[in-house]
C-alpha atoms as one frame of an Amber mdcrd trajectory, in Angstrom:
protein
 106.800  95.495 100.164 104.105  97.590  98.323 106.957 100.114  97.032 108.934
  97.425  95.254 105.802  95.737  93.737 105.370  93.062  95.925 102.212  93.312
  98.255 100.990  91.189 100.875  98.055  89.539 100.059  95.237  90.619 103.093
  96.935  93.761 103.486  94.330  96.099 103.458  96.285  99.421 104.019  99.250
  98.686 101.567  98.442  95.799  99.291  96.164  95.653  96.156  92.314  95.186
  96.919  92.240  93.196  93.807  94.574  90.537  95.433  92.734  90.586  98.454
  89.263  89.904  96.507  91.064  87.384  94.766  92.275  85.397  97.671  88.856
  85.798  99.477  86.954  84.401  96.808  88.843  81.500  95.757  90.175  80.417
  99.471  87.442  82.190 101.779  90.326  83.527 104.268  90.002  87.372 104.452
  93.247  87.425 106.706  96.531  88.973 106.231  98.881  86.263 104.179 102.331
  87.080 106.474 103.847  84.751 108.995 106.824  85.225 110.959 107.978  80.793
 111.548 111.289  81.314 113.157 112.980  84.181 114.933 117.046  84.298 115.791
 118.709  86.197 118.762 120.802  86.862 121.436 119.587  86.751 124.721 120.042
  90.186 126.301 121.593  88.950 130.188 122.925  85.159 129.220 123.979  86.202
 125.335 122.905  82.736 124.819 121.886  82.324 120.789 118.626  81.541 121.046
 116.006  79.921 118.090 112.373  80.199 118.127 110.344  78.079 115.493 106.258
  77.699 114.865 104.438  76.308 112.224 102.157  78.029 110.046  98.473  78.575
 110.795  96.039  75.891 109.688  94.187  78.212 107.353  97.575  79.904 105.665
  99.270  76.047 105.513  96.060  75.182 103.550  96.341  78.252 100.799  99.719
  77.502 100.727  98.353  73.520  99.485  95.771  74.869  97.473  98.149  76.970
  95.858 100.209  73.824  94.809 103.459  74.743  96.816 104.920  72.316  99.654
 103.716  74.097 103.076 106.040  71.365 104.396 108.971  74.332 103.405 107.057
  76.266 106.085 106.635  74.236 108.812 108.502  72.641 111.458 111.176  69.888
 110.887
C-alpha cells in the first residue's frame, strides 16, 4: 500500500509516523488500522465454497464512528 500512496494507519514499518501520531492522539489506539471481516474459499478435500465473516474489533468499529463513517458497512449482517 505504501508504494501507491496509500499507508496503513499503525503501520509502523511501512506507513507514515505522522499518521500514526495522528491517530494516537486524537483516538488513543496505537494499533495497526487493517482488518481482514470475511474470507472466501474452497475447501481443499470437500471443494465445498466456504464463507467466513467477523466483525470488526471494538476499538477499530469505534475510530471508524468517530471518524463519521457507518462501521455498520463493516460488520456483520
Amino acid at each position: 500500500m505504501k508504494h501507491i500512496a496509500h499507508p496503513i494507519v499503525g503501520d509502523a514499518t511501512h506507513g507514515k509516523g505522522r499518521h500514526n501520531r495522528l491517530f494516537q492522539e486524537l483516538f488513543g489506539h496505537p494499533r495497526l488500522f487493517l482488518a481482514a471481516t470475511e474470507m472466501r474459499f474452497t475447501h481443499p478435500v470437500s471443494r465445498q465454497a466456504l464463507r467466513l465473516r467477523t466483525g470488526l474489533a471494538e476499538d477499530f468499529a469505534e475510530v471508524i464512528g468517530q471518524l463519521g463513517w457507518s462501521a455498520a458497512a463493516y460488520t456483520n449482517s
